[in-house]
Amino acid sequence: RYRVQLKQTQRFLNGFRMVSDVDIVSDFNYYTDFVRNLTYASSPTILGRMTFTRSGPWTSILVQEQYREQLFSDGSTLVQTTLPEFEWRGRSRRIGKSPFYFTYTSSLASIRQNSARLQARYLRGDLAPTISAPISPWPWIDITPTIAVRSTYWSQHQALPLNPENS
């Protein structure tokens, strides 16, 4: 029985930073038998993640691949992989000479889930722009009215049965 952890951080000359984090365990009972940390024992997971990030003056980009395997007491597993996920964020920036500021978050991911009861492969796209107008009527108070919209696209979904008693 075993547990292996690997953590690596690397900076590249082009401004990207890579962080890899791998945590592998042999079986479900390893955590309860050897690790005395309730967080690990309550949610035994095998996790592997590699992330590349780069931050600019106004935007940042993240490219991530992730492998997560959830272990269950009956010996079954649920594997979720995200290969890859792209995220692009824009930090708050004033719109011209107006009192308004604009920021956004967007992402695109290819996700796969696999278990004895579930096999799924789908895409997820997400876009969340925000406009705000900070106001400071007195030196001791800041008020920031915000308008935010979020839209998420899923290439597939699972519909629930209309009458659960007949299924």
PDB file of C-alpha atoms in Angstrom:
ATOM      1  CA  ARG A   1       0.000   0.000   0.000  1.00  0.00           C
ATOM      2  CA  TYR A   2       1.279   3.408  -0.870  1.00  0.00           C
ATOM      3  CA  ARG A   3       0.754   7.119  -1.296  1.00  0.00           C
ATOM      4  CA  VAL A   4       2.844   9.249  -3.648  1.00  0.00           C
ATOM      5  CA  GLN A   5       2.853  13.054  -3.741  1.00  0.00           C
ATOM      6  CA  LEU A   6       4.658  15.186  -6.305  1.00  0.00           C
ATOM      7  CA  LYS A   7       4.673  18.971  -6.421  1.00  0.00           C
ATOM      8  CA  GLN A   8       6.646  20.991  -8.956  1.00  0.00           C
ATOM      9  CA  THR A   9       6.751  24.693  -9.854  1.00  0.00           C
ATOM     10  CA  GLN A  10       8.633  25.994 -12.880  1.00  0.00           C
ATOM     11  CA  ARG A  11       8.969  29.491 -14.358  1.00  0.00           C
ATOM     12  CA  PHE A  12       9.596  29.905 -18.089  1.00  0.00           C
ATOM     13  CA  LEU A  13      11.338  32.752 -19.922  1.00  0.00           C
ATOM     14  CA  ASN A  14       8.154  33.587 -21.909  1.00  0.00           C
ATOM     15  CA  GLY A  15       6.334  34.567 -18.688  1.00  0.00           C
ATOM     16  CA  PHE A  16       4.420  31.331 -18.131  1.00  0.00           C
ATOM     17  CA  ARG A  17       4.491  29.551 -14.797  1.00  0.00           C
ATOM     18  CA  MET A  18       3.802  25.802 -14.491  1.00  0.00           C
ATOM     19  CA  VAL A  19       2.517  24.161 -11.331  1.00  0.00           C
ATOM     20  CA  SER A  20       2.035  20.402 -11.174  1.00  0.00           C
ATOM     21  CA  ASP A  21       0.444  18.630  -8.238  1.00  0.00           C
ATOM     22  CA  VAL A  22       0.031  14.848  -8.220  1.00  0.00           C
ATOM     23  CA  ASP A  23      -1.350  12.820  -5.298  1.00  0.00           C
ATOM     24  CA  ILE A  24      -1.734   9.055  -5.849  1.00  0.00           C
ATOM     25  CA  VAL A  25      -3.003   6.521  -3.307  1.00  0.00           C
ATOM     26  CA  SER A  26      -3.236   2.729  -3.609  1.00  0.00           C
ATOM     27  CA  ASP A  27      -6.776   2.130  -2.258  1.00  0.00           C
ATOM     28  CA  PHE A  28      -9.796   3.517  -0.396  1.00  0.00           C
ATOM     29  CA  ASN A  29      -8.738   2.287   3.064  1.00  0.00           C
ATOM     30  CA  TYR A  30      -5.231   3.769   2.902  1.00  0.00           C
ATOM     31  CA  TYR A  31      -6.392   7.097   4.351  1.00  0.00           C
ATOM     32  CA  THR A  32      -8.386   5.578   7.206  1.00  0.00           C
ATOM     33  CA  ASP A  33      -5.609   3.085   8.071  1.00  0.00           C
ATOM     34  CA  PHE A  34      -2.558   5.361   7.849  1.00  0.00           C
ATOM     35  CA  VAL A  35      -3.544   9.033   7.673  1.00  0.00           C
ATOM     36  CA  ARG A  36      -5.066  10.635  10.754  1.00  0.00           C
ATOM     37  CA  ASN A  37      -6.439  13.697   8.974  1.00  0.00           C
ATOM     38  CA  LEU A  38     -10.242  13.847   8.736  1.00  0.00           C
ATOM     39  CA  THR A  39     -10.124  15.881   5.495  1.00  0.00           C
ATOM     40  CA  TYR A  40      -8.300  13.078   3.646  1.00  0.00           C
ATOM     41  CA  ALA A  41     -10.167  10.208   5.314  1.00  0.00           C
ATOM     42  CA  SER A  42     -13.602  11.667   4.525  1.00  0.00           C
ATOM     43  CA  SER A  43     -12.918  12.178   0.813  1.00  0.00           C
ATOM     44  CA  PRO A  44     -10.315   9.745  -0.540  1.00  0.00           C
ATOM     45  CA  THR A  45      -9.236  11.070  -3.925  1.00  0.00           C
ATOM     46  CA  ILE A  46      -6.446  10.542  -6.411  1.00  0.00           C
ATOM     47  CA  LEU A  47      -5.634  13.921  -7.917  1.00  0.00           C
ATOM     48  CA  GLY A  48      -3.311  14.994 -10.694  1.00  0.00           C
ATOM     49  CA  ARG A  49      -3.209  18.557 -11.977  1.00  0.00           C
ATOM     50  CA  MET A  50      -0.902  20.544 -14.234  1.00  0.00           C
ATOM     51  CA  THR A  51      -1.487  24.268 -14.660  1.00  0.00           C
ATOM     52  CA  PHE A  52       0.180  26.861 -16.872  1.00  0.00           C
ATOM     53  CA  THR A  53      -0.524  30.521 -16.078  1.00  0.00           C
ATOM     54  CA  ARG A  54       0.600  33.850 -17.416  1.00  0.00           C
ATOM     55  CA  SER A  55      -0.424  37.258 -16.138  1.00  0.00           C
ATOM     56  CA  GLY A  56      -0.251  40.435 -18.180  1.00  0.00           C
ATOM     57  CA  PRO A  57      -0.970  44.042 -17.213  1.00  0.00           C
ATOM     58  CA  TRP A  58      -4.730  43.664 -17.779  1.00  0.00           C
ATOM     59  CA  THR A  59      -5.435  39.996 -18.527  1.00  0.00           C
ATOM     60  CA  SER A  60      -4.322  36.571 -17.353  1.00  0.00           C
ATOM     61  CA  ILE A  61      -4.564  33.172 -18.986  1.00  0.00           C
ATOM     62  CA  LEU A  62      -4.685  29.718 -17.431  1.00  0.00           C
ATOM     63  CA  VAL A  63      -4.370  26.374 -19.204  1.00  0.00           C
ATOM     64  CA  GLN A  64      -5.049  23.381 -16.965  1.00  0.00           C
ATOM     65  CA  GLU A  65      -5.291  19.621 -17.247  1.00  0.00           C
ATOM     66  CA  GLN A  66      -6.780  17.716 -14.340  1.00  0.00           C
ATOM     67  CA  TYR A  67      -7.342  14.073 -13.379  1.00  0.00           C
ATOM     68  CA  ARG A  68      -9.515  13.305 -10.338  1.00  0.00           C
ATOM     69  CA  GLU A  69     -10.460   9.809  -9.208  1.00  0.00           C
ATOM     70  CA  GLN A  70     -12.914   9.532  -6.309  1.00  0.00           C
ATOM     71  CA  LEU A  71     -12.547   6.246  -4.378  1.00  0.00           C
ATOM     72  CA  PHE A  72     -15.590   4.631  -2.759  1.00  0.00           C
ATOM     73  CA  SER A  73     -15.773   2.051   0.026  1.00  0.00           C
ATOM     74  CA  ASP A  74     -17.357  -0.583  -2.254  1.00  0.00           C
ATOM     75  CA  GLY A  75     -14.245  -0.526  -4.469  1.00  0.00           C
ATOM     76  CA  SER A  76     -15.829   1.518  -7.250  1.00  0.00           C
ATOM     77  CA  THR A  77     -14.436   4.796  -8.545  1.00  0.00           C
ATOM     78  CA  LEU A  78     -15.562   7.908 -10.382  1.00  0.00           C
ATOM     79  CA  VAL A  79     -12.935   9.359 -12.724  1.00  0.00           C
ATOM     80  CA  GLN A  80     -13.217  12.929 -13.996  1.00  0.00           C
ATOM     81  CA  THR A  81     -10.683  14.353 -16.428  1.00  0.00           C
ATOM     82  CA  THR A  82     -10.513  17.876 -17.770  1.00  0.00           C
ATOM     83  CA  LEU A  83      -8.293  17.901 -20.836  1.00  0.00           C
ATOM     84  CA  PRO A  84      -7.716  20.795 -21.242  1.00  0.00           C
ATOM     85  CA  GLU A  85      -9.369  23.790 -19.621  1.00  0.00           C
ATOM     86  CA  PHE A  86      -8.650  27.321 -20.820  1.00  0.00           C
ATOM     87  CA  GLU A  87      -9.486  30.341 -18.701  1.00  0.00           C
ATOM     88  CA  TRP A  88      -9.058  33.989 -19.699  1.00  0.00           C
ATOM     89  CA  ARG A  89      -9.624  36.760 -17.136  1.00  0.00           C
ATOM     90  CA  GLY A  90      -9.621  40.512 -17.484  1.00  0.00           C
ATOM     91  CA  ARG A  91      -8.900  42.602 -14.407  1.00  0.00           C
ATOM     92  CA  SER A  92     -11.014  45.633 -13.625  1.00  0.00           C
ATOM     93  CA  ARG A  93     -10.315  48.428 -16.098  1.00  0.00           C
ATOM     94  CA  ARG A  94     -11.880  51.835 -16.500  1.00  0.00           C
ATOM     95  CA  ILE A  95     -13.963  52.332 -19.659  1.00  0.00           C
ATOM     96  CA  GLY A  96     -12.537  55.518 -21.211  1.00  0.00           C
ATOM     97  CA  LYS A  97     -13.167  58.581 -19.021  1.00  0.00           C
ATOM     98  CA  SER A  98     -16.486  57.248 -17.744  1.00  0.00           C
ATOM     99  CA  PRO A  99     -17.052  56.253 -14.092  1.00  0.00           C
ATOM    100  CA  PHE A 100     -17.590  52.629 -15.193  1.00  0.00           C
ATOM    101  CA  TYR A 101     -15.179  49.711 -14.907  1.00  0.00           C
ATOM    102  CA  PHE A 102     -15.212  46.471 -16.905  1.00  0.00           C
ATOM    103  CA  THR A 103     -13.958  43.010 -15.929  1.00  0.00           C
ATOM    104  CA  TYR A 104     -14.612  39.489 -17.239  1.00  0.00           C
ATOM    105  CA  THR A 105     -13.958  35.810 -16.776  1.00  0.00           C
ATOM    106  CA  SER A 106     -14.291  33.253 -19.556  1.00  0.00           C
ATOM    107  CA  SER A 107     -13.448  29.568 -19.776  1.00  0.00           C
ATOM    108  CA  LEU A 108     -13.699  26.574 -22.068  1.00  0.00           C
ATOM    109  CA  ALA A 109     -13.212  22.974 -20.934  1.00  0.00           C
ATOM    110  CA  SER A 110     -13.449  19.448 -22.313  1.00  0.00           C
ATOM    111  CA  ILE A 111     -14.675  17.185 -19.495  1.00  0.00           C
ATOM    112  CA  ARG A 112     -14.962  13.406 -19.288  1.00  0.00           C
ATOM    113  CA  GLN A 113     -16.567  11.402 -16.459  1.00  0.00           C
ATOM    114  CA  ASN A 114     -16.376   7.633 -16.155  1.00  0.00           C
ATOM    115  CA  SER A 115     -17.742   5.199 -13.573  1.00  0.00           C
ATOM    116  CA  ALA A 116     -19.798   2.007 -13.518  1.00  0.00           C
ATOM    117  CA  ARG A 117     -23.012   4.089 -13.649  1.00  0.00           C
ATOM    118  CA  LEU A 118     -21.904   7.102 -15.702  1.00  0.00           C
ATOM    119  CA  GLN A 119     -19.992   7.611 -18.937  1.00  0.00           C
ATOM    120  CA  ALA A 120     -20.080  11.171 -20.201  1.00  0.00           C
ATOM    121  CA  ARG A 121     -18.007  13.446 -22.386  1.00  0.00           C
ATOM    122  CA  TYR A 122     -18.981  17.062 -22.881  1.00  0.00           C
ATOM    123  CA  LEU A 123     -17.797  20.620 -23.386  1.00  0.00           C
ATOM    124  CA  ARG A 124     -18.426  23.515 -21.035  1.00  0.00           C
ATOM    125  CA  GLY A 125     -18.093  27.173 -22.019  1.00  0.00           C
ATOM    126  CA  ASP A 126     -18.529  30.028 -19.582  1.00  0.00           C
ATOM    127  CA  LEU A 127     -18.593  33.809 -20.005  1.00  0.00           C
ATOM    128  CA  ALA A 128     -19.088  36.304 -17.159  1.00  0.00           C
ATOM    129  CA  PRO A 129     -18.666  40.040 -17.941  1.00  0.00           C
ATOM    130  CA  THR A 130     -19.152  42.642 -15.188  1.00  0.00           C
ATOM    131  CA  ILE A 131     -19.586  46.420 -15.223  1.00  0.00           C
ATOM    132  CA  SER A 132     -19.261  48.374 -11.992  1.00  0.00           C
ATOM    133  CA  ALA A 133     -19.246  52.033 -10.905  1.00  0.00           C
ATOM    134  CA  PRO A 134     -17.458  52.608  -7.585  1.00  0.00           C
ATOM    135  CA  ILE A 135     -18.632  55.631  -5.609  1.00  0.00           C
ATOM    136  CA  SER A 136     -17.061  57.115  -2.460  1.00  0.00           C
ATOM    137  CA  PRO A 137     -19.504  59.730  -1.126  1.00  0.00           C
ATOM    138  CA  TRP A 138     -17.527  60.010   2.145  1.00  0.00           C
ATOM    139  CA  PRO A 139     -13.947  59.008   2.916  1.00  0.00           C
ATOM    140  CA  TRP A 140     -15.125  56.224   5.239  1.00  0.00           C
ATOM    141  CA  ILE A 141     -17.547  54.470   2.840  1.00  0.00           C
ATOM    142  CA  ASP A 142     -17.278  52.885  -0.608  1.00  0.00           C
ATOM    143  CA  ILE A 143     -20.322  51.874  -2.651  1.00  0.00           C
ATOM    144  CA  THR A 144     -19.923  49.791  -5.816  1.00  0.00           C
ATOM    145  CA  PRO A 145     -23.081  49.158  -7.853  1.00  0.00           C
ATOM    146  CA  THR A 146     -22.425  46.219 -10.177  1.00  0.00           C
ATOM    147  CA  ILE A 147     -24.150  44.643 -13.165  1.00  0.00           C
ATOM    148  CA  ALA A 148     -22.990  41.105 -13.871  1.00  0.00           C
ATOM    149  CA  VAL A 149     -24.141  38.504 -16.368  1.00  0.00           C
ATOM    150  CA  ARG A 150     -23.077  34.888 -16.544  1.00  0.00           C
ATOM    151  CA  SER A 151     -23.754  32.463 -19.347  1.00  0.00           C
ATOM    152  CA  THR A 152     -22.706  28.803 -19.315  1.00  0.00           C
ATOM    153  CA  TYR A 153     -22.967  26.453 -22.277  1.00  0.00           C
ATOM    154  CA  TRP A 154     -23.010  22.673 -21.823  1.00  0.00           C
ATOM    155  CA  SER A 155     -22.748  20.516 -24.949  1.00  0.00           C
ATOM    156  CA  GLN A 156     -24.781  17.784 -23.201  1.00  0.00           C
ATOM    157  CA  HIS A 157     -27.086  17.514 -20.214  1.00  0.00           C
ATOM    158  CA  GLN A 158     -28.938  14.791 -18.392  1.00  0.00           C
ATOM    159  CA  ALA A 159     -32.684  15.270 -18.201  1.00  0.00           C
ATOM    160  CA  LEU A 160     -34.504  14.039 -15.130  1.00  0.00           C
ATOM    161  CA  PRO A 161     -37.519  11.782 -15.716  1.00  0.00           C
ATOM    162  CA  LEU A 162     -40.836  13.651 -15.641  1.00  0.00           C
ATOM    163  CA  ASN A 163     -42.363  11.180 -13.191  1.00  0.00           C
ATOM    164  CA  PRO A 164     -39.682   9.596 -10.964  1.00  0.00           C
ATOM    165  CA  GLU A 165     -42.143   6.973  -9.610  1.00  0.00           C
ATOM    166  CA  ASN A 166     -42.528   5.348 -13.052  1.00  0.00           C
ATOM    167  CA  SER A 167     -38.827   5.122 -13.895  1.00  0.00           C
TER     168      SER A 167
END
